[in-house]
Amino acid sequence: MPDHVPPGRAAHLGDFAVHPRMVLIAGFAVFVGAASAVAAFGLLKLIGLITNLVFSQRVATDLVAPGAQQHPWWLVVLAPAFGGLVIGVMARYGSEKIRGHGMPEAIEAILTGGSRVAPRVAVLKPVSSAVSIGTGGPFGAEGPIIMTGGAIGSILAQLLKLSADERKTLLVAGDIMRCSADAPARTGNAAEPCPLCPPP
């Protein structure tokens, strides 16, 4: 064992015993995954709504490719700029956590924030991401889905006053659901390694 690793920490990491409380946490994780999947579905519909409003001037939630049809040059130029302005206001007066892609912020919450995510991030992140993507921003939905799902798990864990490790478990449970919400065509996703699981 390296000298810089505290004995108590090493013993904690090596404890793979199964306790009855794990069943309770697993139940919470299932709930978080389901809630996060619903949130991801809502995010995709919101992206479709904003995209249709901005580029087709119609009310619809279908996901469409803005580049599939011709648009006036001023719309192509001004739509992303307007979206960026809206997001800038949200980041300035809402939460700076919405500025990133989503996954780095979730990892930061695990490694430095005790797996705590502010409740407003769970609302502002998907809305700002929908505005960005819907107005032509060069981003995808996977990062925001990860951050939103993680926020749901973290908020539930904070409300239940769970430990840091249990908060981490529920935060990661919110990430795992992205496999079915954002990339259903890939096989074996439920078993793929989670990008938010830090090394021991």
Tab-separated table of C-alpha atoms in Angstrom:
chain	number	residue	atom	x	y	z
A	1	MET	CA	0.000	0.000	0.000
A	2	PRO	CA	1.456	3.455	-0.902
A	3	ASP	CA	2.481	5.600	2.046
A	4	HIS	CA	0.335	8.549	0.923
A	5	VAL	CA	-2.933	6.564	1.135
A	6	PRO	CA	-4.584	6.905	4.588
A	7	PRO	CA	-5.253	3.451	6.102
A	8	GLY	CA	-8.886	4.332	6.822
A	9	ARG	CA	-9.488	5.402	3.249
A	10	ALA	CA	-7.843	2.270	1.885
A	11	ALA	CA	-9.978	0.067	4.116
A	12	HIS	CA	-13.075	1.940	2.986
A	13	LEU	CA	-12.235	1.407	-0.680
A	14	GLY	CA	-11.592	-2.282	-0.099
A	15	ASP	CA	-14.885	-2.933	1.658
A	16	PHE	CA	-17.023	-4.865	-0.819
A	17	ALA	CA	-19.371	-6.300	1.778
A	18	VAL	CA	-23.061	-6.268	0.872
A	19	HIS	CA	-25.312	-4.444	3.319
A	20	PRO	CA	-29.134	-4.277	3.411
A	21	ARG	CA	-28.931	-0.517	2.790
A	22	MET	CA	-27.622	-1.252	-0.704
A	23	VAL	CA	-31.073	-2.538	-1.643
A	24	LEU	CA	-32.584	0.789	-0.588
A	25	ILE	CA	-30.007	2.778	-2.571
A	26	ALA	CA	-30.585	0.533	-5.593
A	27	GLY	CA	-34.300	1.294	-5.362
A	28	PHE	CA	-33.556	5.016	-5.275
A	29	ALA	CA	-31.239	4.552	-8.277
A	30	VAL	CA	-34.028	2.926	-10.295
A	31	PHE	CA	-36.305	5.865	-9.500
A	32	VAL	CA	-33.566	8.367	-10.448
A	33	GLY	CA	-32.952	6.569	-13.739
A	34	ALA	CA	-36.652	6.636	-14.607
A	35	ALA	CA	-37.012	10.309	-13.653
A	36	SER	CA	-33.889	11.187	-15.639
A	37	ALA	CA	-35.193	9.338	-18.700
A	38	VAL	CA	-38.398	11.398	-18.534
A	39	ALA	CA	-36.315	14.581	-18.198
A	40	ALA	CA	-34.196	13.548	-21.205
A	41	PHE	CA	-37.328	12.921	-23.268
A	42	GLY	CA	-38.590	16.371	-22.301
A	43	LEU	CA	-35.258	17.932	-23.245
A	44	LEU	CA	-35.341	16.362	-26.712
A	45	LYS	CA	-38.903	17.592	-27.226
A	46	LEU	CA	-37.892	21.094	-26.101
A	47	ILE	CA	-34.990	21.075	-28.551
A	48	GLY	CA	-37.401	20.104	-31.316
A	49	LEU	CA	-39.849	22.843	-30.298
A	50	ILE	CA	-37.227	25.613	-30.343
A	51	THR	CA	-35.708	24.367	-33.608
A	52	ASN	CA	-39.110	24.370	-35.308
A	53	LEU	CA	-40.025	27.794	-33.907
A	54	VAL	CA	-36.760	29.406	-34.966
A	55	PHE	CA	-36.110	27.816	-38.351
A	56	SER	CA	-39.583	26.779	-39.561
A	57	GLN	CA	-41.829	29.251	-37.681
A	58	ARG	CA	-44.167	26.470	-36.604
A	59	VAL	CA	-45.161	24.841	-33.327
A	60	ALA	CA	-43.936	21.234	-33.352
A	61	THR	CA	-41.691	19.058	-31.219
A	62	ASP	CA	-40.291	16.776	-33.922
A	63	LEU	CA	-36.505	16.772	-34.147
A	64	VAL	CA	-35.574	18.328	-37.480
A	65	ALA	CA	-32.291	19.243	-39.156
A	66	PRO	CA	-32.182	23.008	-39.770
A	67	GLY	CA	-29.808	22.467	-42.688
A	68	ALA	CA	-32.277	20.254	-44.534
A	69	GLN	CA	-33.889	23.305	-46.134
A	70	GLN	CA	-32.833	26.747	-47.261
A	71	HIS	CA	-33.153	29.652	-44.824
A	72	PRO	CA	-32.586	33.391	-45.201
A	73	TRP	CA	-28.978	34.335	-44.562
A	74	TRP	CA	-29.951	36.693	-41.749
A	75	LEU	CA	-31.733	33.886	-39.904
A	76	VAL	CA	-28.695	31.617	-40.159
A	77	VAL	CA	-26.485	34.399	-38.795
A	78	LEU	CA	-28.756	35.885	-36.141
A	79	ALA	CA	-30.374	32.755	-34.675
A	80	PRO	CA	-27.197	31.375	-33.020
A	81	ALA	CA	-26.231	34.871	-31.881
A	82	PHE	CA	-29.625	35.387	-30.248
A	83	GLY	CA	-29.416	31.941	-28.636
A	84	GLY	CA	-25.980	32.773	-27.265
A	85	LEU	CA	-27.295	36.039	-25.844
A	86	VAL	CA	-30.150	34.258	-24.053
A	87	ILE	CA	-27.766	31.666	-22.623
A	88	GLY	CA	-25.363	34.397	-21.519
A	89	VAL	CA	-28.132	36.068	-19.519
A	90	MET	CA	-29.099	32.730	-17.974
A	91	ALA	CA	-25.473	32.009	-17.029
A	92	ARG	CA	-24.964	35.496	-15.611
A	93	TYR	CA	-28.100	35.630	-13.487
A	94	GLY	CA	-28.922	31.927	-13.087
A	95	SER	CA	-25.947	29.612	-12.638
A	96	GLU	CA	-22.469	29.512	-14.161
A	97	LYS	CA	-22.684	25.695	-14.169
A	98	ILE	CA	-24.734	25.848	-17.371
A	99	ARG	CA	-21.790	27.211	-19.350
A	100	GLY	CA	-20.050	23.908	-19.961
A	101	HIS	CA	-20.795	20.817	-21.990
A	102	GLY	CA	-22.297	18.964	-19.027
A	103	MET	CA	-20.013	16.015	-18.440
A	104	PRO	CA	-17.023	18.034	-17.075
A	105	GLU	CA	-19.331	19.803	-14.644
A	106	ALA	CA	-20.788	16.488	-13.466
A	107	ILE	CA	-17.293	15.066	-12.929
A	108	GLU	CA	-16.305	18.229	-11.050
A	109	ALA	CA	-19.355	17.822	-8.815
A	110	ILE	CA	-18.202	14.289	-7.938
A	111	LEU	CA	-14.522	15.023	-7.404
A	112	THR	CA	-14.635	18.412	-5.692
A	113	GLY	CA	-18.231	19.115	-4.710
A	114	GLY	CA	-19.145	16.025	-2.720
A	115	SER	CA	-21.557	15.016	-5.525
A	116	ARG	CA	-23.730	18.046	-4.751
A	117	VAL	CA	-25.527	19.777	-7.624
A	118	ALA	CA	-27.676	22.859	-7.087
A	119	PRO	CA	-31.406	22.368	-7.834
A	120	ARG	CA	-31.505	25.296	-10.272
A	121	VAL	CA	-28.931	23.528	-12.453
A	122	ALA	CA	-31.464	20.754	-13.032
A	123	VAL	CA	-33.779	23.352	-14.586
A	124	LEU	CA	-31.396	25.830	-16.215
A	125	LYS	CA	-29.071	23.286	-17.841
A	126	PRO	CA	-31.675	21.562	-20.059
A	127	VAL	CA	-33.364	24.860	-20.934
A	128	SER	CA	-30.094	26.571	-21.884
A	129	SER	CA	-28.993	23.507	-23.853
A	130	ALA	CA	-32.298	23.406	-25.727
A	131	VAL	CA	-31.903	27.090	-26.612
A	132	SER	CA	-28.324	26.542	-27.768
A	133	ILE	CA	-29.052	23.456	-29.890
A	134	GLY	CA	-32.411	24.736	-31.102
A	135	THR	CA	-30.937	28.004	-32.394
A	136	GLY	CA	-28.173	26.275	-34.338
A	137	GLY	CA	-25.412	25.851	-31.782
A	138	PRO	CA	-22.809	23.171	-32.622
A	139	PHE	CA	-23.560	20.987	-29.621
A	140	GLY	CA	-25.243	17.690	-28.845
A	141	ALA	CA	-27.747	16.634	-26.220
A	142	GLU	CA	-25.721	13.920	-24.462
A	143	GLY	CA	-23.739	16.230	-22.136
A	144	PRO	CA	-26.793	18.190	-20.983
A	145	ILE	CA	-28.706	14.933	-20.461
A	146	ILE	CA	-25.858	13.637	-18.291
A	147	MET	CA	-25.782	16.813	-16.213
A	148	THR	CA	-29.559	16.921	-15.851
A	149	GLY	CA	-29.792	13.269	-14.830
A	150	GLY	CA	-26.923	13.701	-12.408
A	151	ALA	CA	-28.589	16.750	-10.912
A	152	ILE	CA	-31.805	14.794	-10.329
A	153	GLY	CA	-29.893	12.048	-8.514
A	154	SER	CA	-27.883	14.531	-6.467
A	155	ILE	CA	-30.939	16.565	-5.457
A	156	LEU	CA	-32.808	13.458	-4.311
A	157	ALA	CA	-29.772	12.321	-2.310
A	158	GLN	CA	-29.470	15.744	-0.684
A	159	LEU	CA	-33.156	15.772	0.228
A	160	LEU	CA	-32.774	12.332	1.818
A	161	LYS	CA	-29.516	13.433	3.529
A	162	LEU	CA	-27.540	10.499	2.152
A	163	SER	CA	-23.779	10.109	2.491
A	164	ALA	CA	-21.300	11.386	-0.113
A	165	ASP	CA	-20.818	7.898	-1.565
A	166	GLU	CA	-24.563	7.365	-1.775
A	167	ARG	CA	-24.975	10.761	-3.440
A	168	LYS	CA	-22.347	9.703	-5.959
A	169	THR	CA	-24.254	6.493	-6.652
A	170	LEU	CA	-27.487	8.348	-7.393
A	171	LEU	CA	-25.703	11.014	-9.441
A	172	VAL	CA	-24.172	8.288	-11.616
A	173	ALA	CA	-27.567	6.550	-11.847
A	174	GLY	CA	-28.840	9.715	-13.510
A	175	ASP	CA	-26.035	9.411	-16.065
A	176	ILE	CA	-26.583	5.742	-16.911
A	177	MET	CA	-30.067	6.401	-18.288
A	178	ARG	CA	-28.563	8.431	-21.121
A	179	CYS	CA	-27.820	5.102	-22.796
A	180	SER	CA	-31.500	4.595	-23.529
A	181	ALA	CA	-32.558	8.234	-23.765
A	182	ASP	CA	-29.897	9.668	-26.061
A	183	ALA	CA	-28.462	6.690	-27.929
A	184	PRO	CA	-31.013	3.881	-28.089
A	185	ALA	CA	-29.518	2.362	-31.211
A	186	ARG	CA	-26.270	1.354	-29.560
A	187	THR	CA	-26.356	-2.147	-28.121
A	188	GLY	CA	-25.027	-3.064	-24.719
A	189	ASN	CA	-25.145	0.498	-23.452
A	190	ALA	CA	-26.578	-0.389	-20.077
A	191	ALA	CA	-23.418	-2.302	-19.272
A	192	GLU	CA	-20.875	0.123	-20.722
A	193	PRO	CA	-18.501	1.862	-18.278
A	194	CYS	CA	-19.872	5.104	-16.926
A	195	PRO	CA	-17.744	8.166	-17.804
A	196	LEU	CA	-18.614	9.747	-14.456
A	197	CYS	CA	-17.157	6.901	-12.371
A	198	PRO	CA	-13.846	8.234	-11.077
A	199	PRO	CA	-11.033	5.798	-10.355
A	200	PRO	CA	-10.650	4.749	-6.710
